[in-house]
Short mmCIF file of C-alpha atoms in Angstrom, two decimals:
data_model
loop_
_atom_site.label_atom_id
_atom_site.label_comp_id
_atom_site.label_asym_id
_atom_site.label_seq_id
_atom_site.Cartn_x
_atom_site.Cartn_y
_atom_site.Cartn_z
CA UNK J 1 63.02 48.23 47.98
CA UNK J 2 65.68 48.64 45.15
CA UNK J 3 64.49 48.52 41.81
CA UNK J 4 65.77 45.63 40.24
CA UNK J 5 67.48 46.41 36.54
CA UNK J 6 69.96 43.79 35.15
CA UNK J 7 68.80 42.16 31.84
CA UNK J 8 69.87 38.65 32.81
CA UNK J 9 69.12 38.06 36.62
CA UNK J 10 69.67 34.65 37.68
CA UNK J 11 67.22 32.83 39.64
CA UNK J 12 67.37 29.68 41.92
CA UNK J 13 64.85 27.17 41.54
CA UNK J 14 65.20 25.16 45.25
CA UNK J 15 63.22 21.94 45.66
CA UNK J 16 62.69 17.79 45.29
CA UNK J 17 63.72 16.12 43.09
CA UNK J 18 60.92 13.05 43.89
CA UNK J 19 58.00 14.58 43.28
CA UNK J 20 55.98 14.75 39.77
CA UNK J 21 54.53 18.06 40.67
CA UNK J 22 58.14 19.88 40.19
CA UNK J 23 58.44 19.72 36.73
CA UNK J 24 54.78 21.40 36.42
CA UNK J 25 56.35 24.11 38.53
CA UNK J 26 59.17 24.31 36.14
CA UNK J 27 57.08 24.68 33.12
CA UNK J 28 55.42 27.74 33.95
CA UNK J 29 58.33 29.53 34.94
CA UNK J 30 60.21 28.43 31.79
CA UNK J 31 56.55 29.69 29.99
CA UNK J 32 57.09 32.80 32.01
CA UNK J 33 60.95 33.28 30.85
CA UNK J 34 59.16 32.48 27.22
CA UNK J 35 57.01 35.37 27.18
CA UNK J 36 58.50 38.23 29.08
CA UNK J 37 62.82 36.88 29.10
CA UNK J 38 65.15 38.99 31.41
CA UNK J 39 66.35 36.07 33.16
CA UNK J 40 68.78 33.14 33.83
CA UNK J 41 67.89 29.59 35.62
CA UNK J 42 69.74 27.40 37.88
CA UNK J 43 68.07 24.80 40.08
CA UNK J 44 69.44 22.90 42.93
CA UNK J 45 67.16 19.70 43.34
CA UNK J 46 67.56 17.06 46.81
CA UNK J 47 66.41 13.50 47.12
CA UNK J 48 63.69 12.79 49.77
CA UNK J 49 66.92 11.49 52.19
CA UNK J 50 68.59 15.36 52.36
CA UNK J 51 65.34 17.75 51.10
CA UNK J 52 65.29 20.30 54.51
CA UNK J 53 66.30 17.55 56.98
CA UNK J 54 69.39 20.16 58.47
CA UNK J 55 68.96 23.54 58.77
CA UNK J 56 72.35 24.08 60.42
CA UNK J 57 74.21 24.40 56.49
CA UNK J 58 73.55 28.14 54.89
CA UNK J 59 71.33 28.10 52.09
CA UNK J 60 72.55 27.21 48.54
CA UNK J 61 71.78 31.23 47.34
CA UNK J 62 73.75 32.57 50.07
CA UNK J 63 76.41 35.05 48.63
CA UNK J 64 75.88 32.94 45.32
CA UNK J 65 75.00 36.03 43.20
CA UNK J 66 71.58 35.05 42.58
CA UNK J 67 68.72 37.97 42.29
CA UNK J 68 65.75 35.64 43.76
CA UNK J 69 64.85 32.34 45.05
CA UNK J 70 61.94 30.01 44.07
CA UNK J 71 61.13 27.42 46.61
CA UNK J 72 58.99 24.34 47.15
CA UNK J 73 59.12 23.90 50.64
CA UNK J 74 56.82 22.49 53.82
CA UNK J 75 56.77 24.05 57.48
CA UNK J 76 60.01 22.27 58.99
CA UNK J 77 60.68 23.72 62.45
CA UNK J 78 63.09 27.25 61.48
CA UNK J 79 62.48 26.52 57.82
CA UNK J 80 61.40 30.43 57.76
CA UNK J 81 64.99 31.81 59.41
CA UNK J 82 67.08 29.73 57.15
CA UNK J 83 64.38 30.78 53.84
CA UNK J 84 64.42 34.40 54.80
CA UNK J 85 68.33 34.37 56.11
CA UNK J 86 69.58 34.71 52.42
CA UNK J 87 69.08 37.93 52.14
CA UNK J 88 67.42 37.95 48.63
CA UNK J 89 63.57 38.26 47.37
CA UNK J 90 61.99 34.88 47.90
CA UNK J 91 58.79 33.26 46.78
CA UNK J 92 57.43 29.53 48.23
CA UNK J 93 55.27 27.58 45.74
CA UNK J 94 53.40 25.19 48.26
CA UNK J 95 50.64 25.55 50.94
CA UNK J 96 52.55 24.11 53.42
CA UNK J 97 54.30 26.78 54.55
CA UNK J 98 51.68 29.96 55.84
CA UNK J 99 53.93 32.51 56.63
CA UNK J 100 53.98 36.65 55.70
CA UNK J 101 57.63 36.36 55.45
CA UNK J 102 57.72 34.21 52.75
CA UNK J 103 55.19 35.35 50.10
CA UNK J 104 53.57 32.36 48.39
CA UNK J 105 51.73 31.35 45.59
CA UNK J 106 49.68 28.01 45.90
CA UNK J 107 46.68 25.79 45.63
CA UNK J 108 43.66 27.60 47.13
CA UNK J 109 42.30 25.50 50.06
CA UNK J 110 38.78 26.29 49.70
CA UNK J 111 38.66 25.80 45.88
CA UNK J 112 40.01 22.88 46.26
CA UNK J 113 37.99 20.92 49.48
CA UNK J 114 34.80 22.12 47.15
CA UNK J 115 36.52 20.16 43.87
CA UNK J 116 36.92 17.59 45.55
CA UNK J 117 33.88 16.90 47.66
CA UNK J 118 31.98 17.94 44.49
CA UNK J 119 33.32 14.67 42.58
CA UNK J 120 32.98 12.54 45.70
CA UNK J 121 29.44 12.91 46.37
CA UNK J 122 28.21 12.63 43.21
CA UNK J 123 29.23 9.33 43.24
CA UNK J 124 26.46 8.21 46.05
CA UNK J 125 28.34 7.89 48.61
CA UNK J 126 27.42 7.94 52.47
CA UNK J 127 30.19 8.83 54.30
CA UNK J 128 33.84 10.82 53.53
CA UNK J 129 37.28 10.51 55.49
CA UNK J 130 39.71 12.67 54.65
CA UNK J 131 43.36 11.52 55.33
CA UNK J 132 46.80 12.91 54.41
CA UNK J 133 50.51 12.89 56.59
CA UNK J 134 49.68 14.71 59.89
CA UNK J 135 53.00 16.84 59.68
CA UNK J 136 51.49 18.83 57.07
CA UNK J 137 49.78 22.18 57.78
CA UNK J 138 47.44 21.91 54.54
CA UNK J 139 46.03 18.52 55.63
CA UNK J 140 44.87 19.67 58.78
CA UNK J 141 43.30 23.30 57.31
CA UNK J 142 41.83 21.41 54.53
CA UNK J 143 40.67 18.79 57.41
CA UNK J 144 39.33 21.85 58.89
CA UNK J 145 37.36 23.20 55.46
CA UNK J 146 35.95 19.70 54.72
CA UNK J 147 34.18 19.68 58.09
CA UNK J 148 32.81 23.25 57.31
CA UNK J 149 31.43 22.26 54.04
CA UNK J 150 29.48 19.41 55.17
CA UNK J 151 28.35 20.32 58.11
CA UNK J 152 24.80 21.37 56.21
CA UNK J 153 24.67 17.26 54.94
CA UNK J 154 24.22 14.97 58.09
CA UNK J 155 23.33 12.79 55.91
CA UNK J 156 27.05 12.18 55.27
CA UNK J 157 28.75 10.72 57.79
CA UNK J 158 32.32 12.55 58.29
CA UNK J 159 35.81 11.66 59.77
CA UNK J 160 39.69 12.41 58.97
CA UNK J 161 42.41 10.16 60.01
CA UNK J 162 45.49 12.83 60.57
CA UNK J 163 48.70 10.24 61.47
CA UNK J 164 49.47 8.07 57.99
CA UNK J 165 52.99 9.19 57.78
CA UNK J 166 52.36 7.47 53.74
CA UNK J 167 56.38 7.65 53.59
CA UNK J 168 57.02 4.63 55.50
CA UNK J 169 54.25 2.11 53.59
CA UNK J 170 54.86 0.23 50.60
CA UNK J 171 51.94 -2.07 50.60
CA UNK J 172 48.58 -2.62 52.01
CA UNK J 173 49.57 -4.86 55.18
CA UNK J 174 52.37 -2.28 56.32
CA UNK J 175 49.66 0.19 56.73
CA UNK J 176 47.34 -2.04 58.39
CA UNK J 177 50.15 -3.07 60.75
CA UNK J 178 51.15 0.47 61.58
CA UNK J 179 47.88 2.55 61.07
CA UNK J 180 44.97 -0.28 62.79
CA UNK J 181 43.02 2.24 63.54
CA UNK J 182 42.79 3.47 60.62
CA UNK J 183 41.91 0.14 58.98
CA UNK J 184 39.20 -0.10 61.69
CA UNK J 185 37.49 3.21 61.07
CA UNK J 186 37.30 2.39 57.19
CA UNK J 187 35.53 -1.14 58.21
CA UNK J 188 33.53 0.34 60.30
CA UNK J 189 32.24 3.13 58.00
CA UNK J 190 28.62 3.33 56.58
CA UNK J 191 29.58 2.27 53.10
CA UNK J 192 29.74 3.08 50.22
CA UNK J 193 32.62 5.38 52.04
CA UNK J 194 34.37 8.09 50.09
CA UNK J 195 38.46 8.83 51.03
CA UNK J 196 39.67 12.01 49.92
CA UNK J 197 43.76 11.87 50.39
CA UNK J 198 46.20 14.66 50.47
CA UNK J 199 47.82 12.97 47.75
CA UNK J 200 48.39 10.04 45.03
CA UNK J 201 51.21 8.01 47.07
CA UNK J 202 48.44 7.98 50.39
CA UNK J 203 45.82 7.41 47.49
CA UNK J 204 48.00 4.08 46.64
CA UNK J 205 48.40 3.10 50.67
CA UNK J 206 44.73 3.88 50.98
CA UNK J 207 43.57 1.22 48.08
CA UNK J 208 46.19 -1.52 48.94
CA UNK J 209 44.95 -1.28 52.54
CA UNK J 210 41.50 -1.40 51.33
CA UNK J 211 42.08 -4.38 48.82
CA UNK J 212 43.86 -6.36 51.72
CA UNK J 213 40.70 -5.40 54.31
CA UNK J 214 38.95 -7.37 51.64
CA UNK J 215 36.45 -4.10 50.45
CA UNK J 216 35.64 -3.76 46.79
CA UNK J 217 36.92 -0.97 44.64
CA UNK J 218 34.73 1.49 44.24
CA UNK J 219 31.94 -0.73 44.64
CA UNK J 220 32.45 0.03 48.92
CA UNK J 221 34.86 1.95 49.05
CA UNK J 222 36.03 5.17 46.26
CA UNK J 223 39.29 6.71 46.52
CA UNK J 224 40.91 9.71 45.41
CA UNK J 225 44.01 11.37 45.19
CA UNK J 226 46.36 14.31 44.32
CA UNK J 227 48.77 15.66 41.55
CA UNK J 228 47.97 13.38 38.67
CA UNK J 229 51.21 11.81 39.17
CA UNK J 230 52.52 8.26 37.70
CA UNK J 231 51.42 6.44 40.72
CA UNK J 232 47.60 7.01 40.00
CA UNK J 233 47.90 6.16 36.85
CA UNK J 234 50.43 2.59 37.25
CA UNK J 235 48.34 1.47 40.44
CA UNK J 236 45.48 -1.25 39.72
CA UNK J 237 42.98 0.02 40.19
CA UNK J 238 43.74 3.10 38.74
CA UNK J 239 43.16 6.30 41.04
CA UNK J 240 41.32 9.03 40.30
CA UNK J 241 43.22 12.43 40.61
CA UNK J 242 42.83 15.89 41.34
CA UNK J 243 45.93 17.37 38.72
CA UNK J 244 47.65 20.70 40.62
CA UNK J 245 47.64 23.26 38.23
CA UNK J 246 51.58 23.27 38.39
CA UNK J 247 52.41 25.17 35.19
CA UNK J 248 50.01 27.82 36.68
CA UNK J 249 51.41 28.06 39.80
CA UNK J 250 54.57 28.25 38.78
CA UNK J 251 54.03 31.28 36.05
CA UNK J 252 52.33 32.93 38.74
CA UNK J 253 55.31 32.45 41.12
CA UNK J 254 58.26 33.65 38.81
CA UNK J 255 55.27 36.88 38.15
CA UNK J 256 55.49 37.27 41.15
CA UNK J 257 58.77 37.24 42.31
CA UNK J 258 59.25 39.26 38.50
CA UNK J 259 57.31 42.12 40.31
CA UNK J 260 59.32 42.33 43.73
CA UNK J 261 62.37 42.28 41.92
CA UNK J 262 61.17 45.85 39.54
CA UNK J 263 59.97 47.64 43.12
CA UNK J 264 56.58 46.25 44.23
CA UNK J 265 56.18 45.02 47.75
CA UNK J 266 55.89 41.54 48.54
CA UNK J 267 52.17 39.92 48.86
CA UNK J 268 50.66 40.01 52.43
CA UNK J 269 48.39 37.48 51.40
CA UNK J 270 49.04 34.38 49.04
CA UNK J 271 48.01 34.15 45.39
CA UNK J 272 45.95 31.20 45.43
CA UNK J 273 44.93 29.44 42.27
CA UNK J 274 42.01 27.06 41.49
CA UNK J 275 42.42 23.47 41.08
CA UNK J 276 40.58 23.05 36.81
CA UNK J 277 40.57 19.09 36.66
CA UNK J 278 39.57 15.81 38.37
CA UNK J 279 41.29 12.82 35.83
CA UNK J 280 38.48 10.44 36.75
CA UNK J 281 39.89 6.54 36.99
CA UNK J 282 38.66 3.16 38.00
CA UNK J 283 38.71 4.16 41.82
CA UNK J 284 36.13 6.89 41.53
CA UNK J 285 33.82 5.59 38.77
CA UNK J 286 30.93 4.12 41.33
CA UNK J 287 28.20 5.32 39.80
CA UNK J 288 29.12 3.63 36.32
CA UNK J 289 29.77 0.55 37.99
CA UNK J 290 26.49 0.22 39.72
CA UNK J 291 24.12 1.24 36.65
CA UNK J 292 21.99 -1.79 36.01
CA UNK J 293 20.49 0.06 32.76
CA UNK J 294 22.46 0.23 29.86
CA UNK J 295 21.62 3.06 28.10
CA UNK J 296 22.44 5.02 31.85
CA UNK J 297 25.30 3.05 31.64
CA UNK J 298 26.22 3.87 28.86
CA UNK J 299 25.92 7.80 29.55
CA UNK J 300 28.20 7.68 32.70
CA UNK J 301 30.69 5.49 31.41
CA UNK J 302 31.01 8.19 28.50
CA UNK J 303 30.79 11.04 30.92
CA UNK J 304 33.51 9.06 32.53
CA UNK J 305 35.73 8.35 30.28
CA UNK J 306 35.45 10.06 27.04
CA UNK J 307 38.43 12.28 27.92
CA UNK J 308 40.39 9.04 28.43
CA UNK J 309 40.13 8.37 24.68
CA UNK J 310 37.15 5.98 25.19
CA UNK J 311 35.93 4.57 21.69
CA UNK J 312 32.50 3.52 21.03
CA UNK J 313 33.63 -0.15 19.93
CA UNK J 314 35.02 -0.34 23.98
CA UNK J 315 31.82 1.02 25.03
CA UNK J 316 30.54 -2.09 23.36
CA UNK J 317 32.30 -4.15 24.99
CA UNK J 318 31.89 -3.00 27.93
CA UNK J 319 28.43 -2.88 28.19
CA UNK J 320 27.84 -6.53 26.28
CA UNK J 321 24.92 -5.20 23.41
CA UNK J 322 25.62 -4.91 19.87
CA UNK J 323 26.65 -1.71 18.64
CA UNK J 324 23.93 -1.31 16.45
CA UNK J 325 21.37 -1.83 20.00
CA UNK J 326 23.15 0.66 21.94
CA UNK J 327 23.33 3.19 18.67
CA UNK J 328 19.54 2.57 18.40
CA UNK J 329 18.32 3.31 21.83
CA UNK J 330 21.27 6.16 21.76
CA UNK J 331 19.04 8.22 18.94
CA UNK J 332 16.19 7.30 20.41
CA UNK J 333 16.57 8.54 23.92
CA UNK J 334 19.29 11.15 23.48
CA UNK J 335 18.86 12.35 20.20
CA UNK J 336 22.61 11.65 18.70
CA UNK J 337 24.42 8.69 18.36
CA UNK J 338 27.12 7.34 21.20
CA UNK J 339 29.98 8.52 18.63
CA UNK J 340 28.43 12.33 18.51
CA UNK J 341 27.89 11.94 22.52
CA UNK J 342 31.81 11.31 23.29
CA UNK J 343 32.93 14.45 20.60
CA UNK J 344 30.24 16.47 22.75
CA UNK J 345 32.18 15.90 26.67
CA UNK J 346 35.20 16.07 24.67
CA UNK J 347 34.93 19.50 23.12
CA UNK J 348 32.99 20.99 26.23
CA UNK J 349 36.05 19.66 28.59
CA UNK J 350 38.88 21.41 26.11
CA UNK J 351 36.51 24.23 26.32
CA UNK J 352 36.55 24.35 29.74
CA UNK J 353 39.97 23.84 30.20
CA UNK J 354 41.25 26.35 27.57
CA UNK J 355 38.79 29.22 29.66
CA UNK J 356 39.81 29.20 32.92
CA UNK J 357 43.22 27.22 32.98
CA UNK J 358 46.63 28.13 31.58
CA UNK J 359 47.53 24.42 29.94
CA UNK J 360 49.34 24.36 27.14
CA UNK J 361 47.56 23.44 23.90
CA UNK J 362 49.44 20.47 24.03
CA UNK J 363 48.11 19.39 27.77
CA UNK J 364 44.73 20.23 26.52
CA UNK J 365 44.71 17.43 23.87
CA UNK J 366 46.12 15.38 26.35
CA UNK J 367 43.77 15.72 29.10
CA UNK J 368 40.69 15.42 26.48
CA UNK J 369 42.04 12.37 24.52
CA UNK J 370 44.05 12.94 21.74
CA UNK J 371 47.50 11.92 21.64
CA UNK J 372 48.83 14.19 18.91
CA UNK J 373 47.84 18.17 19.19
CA UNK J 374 47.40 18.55 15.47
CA UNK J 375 44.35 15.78 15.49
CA UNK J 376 43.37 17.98 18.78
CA UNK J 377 43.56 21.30 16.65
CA UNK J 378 41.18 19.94 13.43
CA UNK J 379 39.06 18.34 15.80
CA UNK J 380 38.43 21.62 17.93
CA UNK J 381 38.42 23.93 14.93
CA UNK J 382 35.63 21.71 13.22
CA UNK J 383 33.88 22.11 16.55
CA UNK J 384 34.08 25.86 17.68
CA UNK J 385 35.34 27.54 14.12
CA UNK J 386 38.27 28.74 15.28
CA UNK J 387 41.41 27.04 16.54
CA UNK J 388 42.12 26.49 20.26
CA UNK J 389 44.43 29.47 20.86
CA UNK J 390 41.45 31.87 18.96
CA UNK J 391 39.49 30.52 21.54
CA UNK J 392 41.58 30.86 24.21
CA UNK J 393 42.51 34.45 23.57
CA UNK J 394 38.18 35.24 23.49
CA UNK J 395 36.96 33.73 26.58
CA UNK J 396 39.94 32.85 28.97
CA UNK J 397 38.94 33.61 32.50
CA UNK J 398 41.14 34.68 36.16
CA UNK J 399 41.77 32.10 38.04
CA UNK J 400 44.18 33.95 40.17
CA UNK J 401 43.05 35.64 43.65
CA UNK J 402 45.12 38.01 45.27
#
């Protein structure tokens, strides 16, 4: 291949404009452009009504005088052709699309089925659907995984439900009216029943169809989702979401495409990345709802919720004793008080997240529970001795496979 050489190559970012995961995408190619430059950025971005419905119009790059494309695209029928017919170095940022034509960079599969039945069955629960749009190639190999990885349980009961086309349901009697089998395998599950969905929007379908087949939240029935996105975080209950490591995914892709532009041949194989963090809500959080004790109660709800900003005058309240009880029996059984117990998950969750992730500082506070980074920073620094980035730059681990 050529060896590409001009100091300000423009690429073409090509995707939705809908979806919460994009901007991720676009952050860690803009963190990409940060650190190594070289390059200019254009994106062309199509509501759900146009986004690869007609394949008969040439591509937007075509003869455009871009260098490279990067793409967020599914498996359409002849999406490869019209992908590959531009002529120019191309990289695809989603699992939907398994193809050696089109080198890739995306979620792992198996990193991710293991996340996520991790977090499910610690929760208790007896049985586990998995569910997601059937058109989509990664619901059906993850489908595929799930089964794998509990085939050693029979203890736990497992299904998938493969046709909720989630586009076309805005509230929980739409789906029962469209998908009644569906609604009949979840009442007919051993409860409590675990759904794992392919993402937040079938996560939201899921719980209103659930809330109007009259089953408790999470009490019967836990529910998580995908991609962190608004939705789980508007919807009552709240969901509980796996975030895609976006930023990640996206640095990887523009380093990739970076490398086929100066000479190297494209990937055979994808670059798949590891899925860092579940943001645990109200529609996972069984096992803190069904503690009758309250000091164990108290322990999951912090385990729970600490990185959610959780104070110990709400864990009060939550639990009904008087601070100075709970602080009391804290010492006593624990050996530090409630206060010292939330710091603790805190730290070891940035600590976590700053090893083997590639968040920003500034995503790190957020996903630990501090709304401004410098309050993140003192905190840390009193913790470890050194600031975040120190500790970054000391243990960071790969969490790329190629």
């Amino acid at each position: 291949m050529k060896k590409f050489s001009s100091p300000a190559a423009h690429i073409l970012f090509f995707g939705p404009n809908y979806s919460d995961y994009v901007p991720r995408l676009l952050e860690g190619i803009v963190r990409f452009q940060n650190e190594r430059g070289g390059y200019k950025f254009s994106a062309t971005l199509l509501g759900s009504e146009d986004y690869l419905e007609d394949f008969s119009y040439p591509p937007p790059w075509l003869n455009q005088g871009y260098s490279g494309v990067i793409t967020y695209a599914g498996a359409e029928a002849g999406i490869v052709q019209w992908l590959t017919s531009g002529k120019i170095p191309i990289v695809n940022a989603s699992a939907d699309l398994p193809s050696k034509e089109v080198p890739s960079v995306h979620l792992g599969d198996a990193a991710f089925v293991k996340f996520a039945l991790k977090h499910l069955l610690k929760t208790g629960v007896k049985s586990i659907m998995y569910t997601g749009d059937s058109r989509s190639s990664a619901v059906h190999f993850r489908d595929k995984l799930m089964k794998e990885e509990l085939k050693n349980r029979p203890q736990h009961f497992y299904q998938t439900f493969h046709t909720l086309e989630y586009a076309n349901h805005l509230d929980g009697k739409q789906v029962f009216d469209s998908e009644p089998e569906l609604a009949k395998r979840i009442l007919e599950a051993e409860k409590p029943l675990a759904i794992s969905c392919a993402n937040d929007f079938t996560a939201m379908c899921i719980c209103q169809l659930c809330l109007t087949l009259g089953l408790r939240i999470p009490d019967e029935v836990t529910v998580l989702g995908v991609e962190d996105s608004a939705i789980a975080r508007f919807h009552s209950p709240t969901i509980s979401s796996i975030r895609l490591p976006g930023e990640l995914i996206g640095y990887e892709a523009m380093k990739t495409l970076d490398r086929i532009l100066h000479g190297a041949d494209p990937p055979q194989t994808a670059v798949l990345v590891s899925p860092t963090t579940i943001v645990q809500r109200q529609s996972t959080m069984r096992t803190t709802l069904q503690s009758t004790d309250d000091l164990s109660r108290a322990i999951a709800l912090i385990k729970d919720s600490a990185c959610q900003g959780l104070k110990v005058a709400e864990l009060v309240q939550l639990l009904h004793v008087s601070r100075k009880t709970l602080e009391r029996r804290f010492q006593k059984e624990v050996g530090r008080s409630p206060g010292d117990e939330i710091r603790r998950i805190r730290f070891e969750k940035a600590k976590e997240l700053l090893a083997s992730s590639s968040l920003s500082i500034s995503q790190v506070s957020q996903l630990t529970g501090f709304n401004r980074v410098s309050t993140f920073s003192a905190f840390f620094r009193q913790q470890a001795g050194c600031s975040p980035r120190e500790y970054r730059r000391e243990n960071q681990s790969v969490l790329i496979e190629r």
